[in-house]
Every structure is written in structure tokens, then in C-alpha cells.
Tab-separated table of C-alpha atoms in Angstrom:
chain	number	residue	atom	x	y	z
J	475	UNK	CA	121.423	124.997	119.388
J	476	UNK	CA	121.254	128.784	119.672
J	477	UNK	CA	117.906	128.283	121.391
J	478	UNK	CA	119.706	126.534	124.252
J	479	UNK	CA	122.269	129.088	125.165
J	480	UNK	CA	122.397	129.384	128.908
J	481	UNK	CA	124.461	131.109	131.525
J	482	UNK	CA	126.060	128.656	133.905
J	483	UNK	CA	125.232	129.347	137.553
J	484	UNK	CA	128.660	128.013	138.565
J	485	UNK	CA	131.126	129.686	136.194
J	486	UNK	CA	128.847	132.568	135.046
J	487	UNK	CA	129.710	132.017	131.375
J	488	UNK	CA	127.363	131.462	128.486
J	489	UNK	CA	127.417	127.973	126.918
J	490	UNK	CA	125.918	126.489	123.731
J	491	UNK	CA	126.219	122.758	124.471
J	492	UNK	CA	123.592	120.907	126.387
J	493	UNK	CA	123.866	121.454	130.098
J	494	UNK	CA	123.840	118.501	132.443
J	495	UNK	CA	120.338	117.863	133.750
J	496	UNK	CA	121.342	117.935	137.376
J	497	UNK	CA	119.375	117.546	140.561
J	498	UNK	CA	120.712	119.306	143.680
J	499	UNK	CA	119.335	116.706	146.040
J	500	UNK	CA	117.682	113.315	146.100
J	501	UNK	CA	113.890	113.482	145.974
J	502	UNK	CA	113.730	112.146	149.539
J	503	UNK	CA	115.485	115.329	150.738
J	504	UNK	CA	113.325	117.609	148.565
J	505	UNK	CA	110.144	116.153	150.069
J	506	UNK	CA	111.287	117.009	153.687
J	507	UNK	CA	109.860	120.001	155.513
J	508	UNK	CA	112.292	122.857	156.194
J	509	UNK	CA	112.429	121.797	159.830
J	510	UNK	CA	113.254	118.239	158.926
J	511	UNK	CA	115.931	119.350	156.504
J	512	UNK	CA	117.574	121.253	159.346
J	513	UNK	CA	117.073	118.595	162.074
J	514	UNK	CA	117.362	115.150	160.523
J	515	UNK	CA	119.305	115.694	157.253
J	516	UNK	CA	122.836	116.528	156.224
J	517	UNK	CA	123.585	117.271	152.579
J	518	UNK	CA	126.532	118.581	150.584
J	519	UNK	CA	127.351	118.442	146.879
J	520	UNK	CA	128.104	114.729	146.941
J	521	UNK	CA	126.422	113.018	149.859
J	522	UNK	CA	123.181	113.181	151.772
J	523	UNK	CA	122.094	111.401	154.974
J	524	UNK	CA	118.557	111.560	156.353
J	525	UNK	CA	118.093	110.114	159.922
J	526	UNK	CA	114.427	109.182	160.339
J	527	UNK	CA	113.215	107.755	163.650
J	528	UNK	CA	113.132	104.239	162.284
J	529	UNK	CA	115.720	104.246	159.484
J	530	UNK	CA	118.659	106.104	157.992
J	531	UNK	CA	118.695	106.898	154.275
J	532	UNK	CA	122.083	107.384	152.568
J	533	UNK	CA	122.611	108.931	149.085
J	534	UNK	CA	125.435	109.837	146.823
J	535	UNK	CA	125.489	111.938	143.669
J	536	UNK	CA	126.576	110.434	140.393
J	537	UNK	CA	126.423	110.918	136.649
J	538	UNK	CA	124.358	109.070	134.060
J	539	UNK	CA	125.179	109.502	130.417
J	540	UNK	CA	122.283	109.163	128.006
J	541	UNK	CA	123.142	108.227	124.439
J	542	UNK	CA	121.607	110.489	121.843
J	543	UNK	CA	121.032	108.932	118.407
J	544	UNK	CA	122.667	110.608	115.406
J	545	UNK	CA	124.477	113.178	117.580
J	546	UNK	CA	128.029	113.737	118.596
J	547	UNK	CA	126.752	114.866	121.988
J	548	UNK	CA	125.357	112.802	124.871
J	549	UNK	CA	122.948	114.058	127.408
J	550	UNK	CA	124.382	114.066	130.909
J	551	UNK	CA	122.308	113.674	134.124
J	552	UNK	CA	123.452	114.554	137.636
J	553	UNK	CA	121.375	112.089	139.679
J	554	UNK	CA	121.276	110.732	143.250
J	555	UNK	CA	121.253	107.106	144.232
J	556	UNK	CA	120.595	105.477	147.562
J	557	UNK	CA	123.172	103.056	148.905
J	558	UNK	CA	123.151	100.525	151.707
J	559	UNK	CA	124.923	101.465	154.897
J	560	UNK	CA	127.911	99.170	154.048
J	561	UNK	CA	128.286	100.589	150.540
J	562	UNK	CA	127.922	104.206	151.728
J	563	UNK	CA	130.569	103.716	154.438
J	564	UNK	CA	132.884	102.120	151.889
J	565	UNK	CA	132.316	105.063	149.528
J	566	UNK	CA	133.131	107.589	152.273
J	567	UNK	CA	136.165	105.605	153.474
J	568	UNK	CA	137.656	105.677	149.947
J	569	UNK	CA	136.362	109.065	148.874
J	570	UNK	CA	139.791	110.666	148.707
J	571	UNK	CA	141.514	107.623	147.223
J	572	UNK	CA	142.101	108.609	143.593
J	573	UNK	CA	142.907	105.039	142.539
J	574	UNK	CA	139.979	103.218	144.204
J	575	UNK	CA	137.510	101.650	141.807
J	576	UNK	CA	134.563	99.526	142.775
J	577	UNK	CA	130.865	99.239	142.167
J	578	UNK	CA	127.797	99.346	144.406
J	579	UNK	CA	124.112	98.436	144.045
J	580	UNK	CA	121.874	101.491	144.332
J	581	UNK	CA	118.462	102.856	143.568
J	582	UNK	CA	117.831	105.963	141.454
J	583	UNK	CA	116.347	108.672	143.721
J	584	UNK	CA	115.243	111.403	141.314
J	585	UNK	CA	112.092	111.460	139.307
J	586	UNK	CA	113.181	112.437	135.848
J	587	UNK	CA	110.658	114.677	134.024
J	588	UNK	CA	108.838	112.959	131.203
J	589	UNK	CA	108.650	109.589	132.983
J	590	UNK	CA	106.300	108.074	135.496
J	591	UNK	CA	107.951	106.361	138.446
J	592	UNK	CA	105.904	103.874	140.441
J	593	UNK	CA	109.092	102.229	141.700
J	594	UNK	CA	112.698	103.317	141.932
J	595	UNK	CA	115.019	101.956	139.270
J	596	UNK	CA	117.815	99.649	140.389
J	597	UNK	CA	121.273	100.630	139.210
J	598	UNK	CA	124.940	99.825	139.477
J	599	UNK	CA	127.095	102.675	140.641
J	600	UNK	CA	130.734	102.613	139.404
J	601	UNK	CA	133.316	104.699	141.172
J	602	UNK	CA	135.933	106.332	138.937
J	603	UNK	CA	139.607	106.964	139.312
J	604	UNK	CA	140.618	110.541	139.912
J	605	UNK	CA	137.777	111.325	142.346
J	606	UNK	CA	135.295	111.934	139.570
J	607	UNK	CA	131.640	111.398	140.397
J	608	UNK	CA	130.517	107.838	140.104
J	609	UNK	CA	128.790	106.604	136.914
J	610	UNK	CA	125.249	105.297	137.259
J	611	UNK	CA	124.003	102.500	135.007
J	612	UNK	CA	120.422	101.348	135.338
J	613	UNK	CA	119.853	97.593	135.338
J	614	UNK	CA	118.974	96.491	131.858
J	615	UNK	CA	116.490	93.894	132.945
J	616	UNK	CA	114.262	96.438	134.811
J	617	UNK	CA	111.202	97.145	132.737
J	618	UNK	CA	110.812	100.944	132.609
J	619	UNK	CA	110.746	103.470	129.699
J	620	UNK	CA	113.788	105.351	131.139
J	621	UNK	CA	115.827	102.124	131.149
J	622	UNK	CA	114.678	101.341	127.617
J	623	UNK	CA	115.704	104.837	126.489
J	624	UNK	CA	119.070	104.496	128.297
J	625	UNK	CA	120.005	101.381	126.366
J	626	UNK	CA	118.434	102.315	122.998
J	627	UNK	CA	119.218	106.032	122.968
J	628	UNK	CA	116.930	109.019	122.477
J	629	UNK	CA	116.459	111.301	119.506
J	630	UNK	CA	118.093	114.721	119.261
J	631	UNK	CA	114.629	116.205	119.397
J	632	UNK	CA	113.847	114.388	122.661
J	633	UNK	CA	117.183	115.541	124.182
J	634	UNK	CA	116.447	119.139	123.225
J	635	UNK	CA	112.980	118.900	124.714
J	636	UNK	CA	114.466	117.627	127.965
J	637	UNK	CA	117.028	120.407	128.054
J	638	UNK	CA	114.400	123.063	127.328
J	639	UNK	CA	112.093	121.721	130.035
J	640	UNK	CA	114.936	121.766	132.607
J	641	UNK	CA	115.927	125.329	131.611
J	642	UNK	CA	112.259	126.422	131.920
J	643	UNK	CA	112.114	124.858	135.385
J	644	UNK	CA	115.218	126.755	136.437
J	645	UNK	CA	113.871	130.048	135.124
J	646	UNK	CA	110.546	129.532	136.911
J	647	UNK	CA	112.300	128.819	140.220
């Protein structure tokens, strides 16, 4: 794992374990022009709202843990999911309630490198006690290679390739 040493942009320290493969925004936000980002969108570390002329899109950030076969480490993703207005409002209403646990239906809103996405993947989003980010679990019955990999695990080699690709993307801006 010496090949994967990286300096964390948050704490500034060097780490040897796999970093979380995190996206700073939902793809919907990334695709907006700079003007639209300023005028129709609001984003922070945990939530994003985009107010289009005909609809409002609502997103929250969560974590997805990918099992890695024959490894004591898992590969963590920081992904965004879209929620319905009702679910998003409930999430915000209970955001500071450390004991509130529920689940929501959502759609994955990041295109994960190495996969082709013709449709968004349906998922269940589970809130966690202690104000930790919600856990995202893709629906098992949705036919997509990422869902298959989620439930069957990936190899250590595949995990290392994903980490290396993400680190290269960060280095290249």
C-alpha cells in the first residue's frame, strides 16, 4: 500500500489506508454553469438544492461501503443521492436529532468511474444515530454492474485501481 500514500486535504496528514472515494457534489450540480451554480443552487457539505424553472432537485450526501474480497479493509464512497421533497424535508427536520433513525428511497447521483450509467441506480438511504452521514445501499434487484459488485464484493486489485484512478484525478485537477 506504499503506492497509495496520500496527504489528506482536510487534516494535512499522510495516510496509508485507502481514502474514501468522495464526490464533492452531485453530478447534477457539477453539470451546472457557474452562473446557475450561483443563481439556482445551494450546496454545503451535506445537502444540495437546485431550483430549476420547472422542478426542484434535492440531494443529500451519504456513504456507501464496498466490500473488498480477501481484505480487512472496505472501500468507502462518499456519494450523493436525490430524495423526494417529503424525504428531504424530513431529513432536514431531524438533522440534529442524534437518535433519529429512518430510511428513505433515493437515486444515486454520481457516476462512479469504471461503470457506464444509462440510468440512475435506486437505493435505500439509512440515517444513523449520532448524526453520522446516512448509509446508502443500492437495490439488489436493479441490474447494473455496480450493484452486482456491491453485493458480491470486488478484488483488492480492483479496489487499488479505483483508489489510484481517484488520486490521479485529484492530482490532475
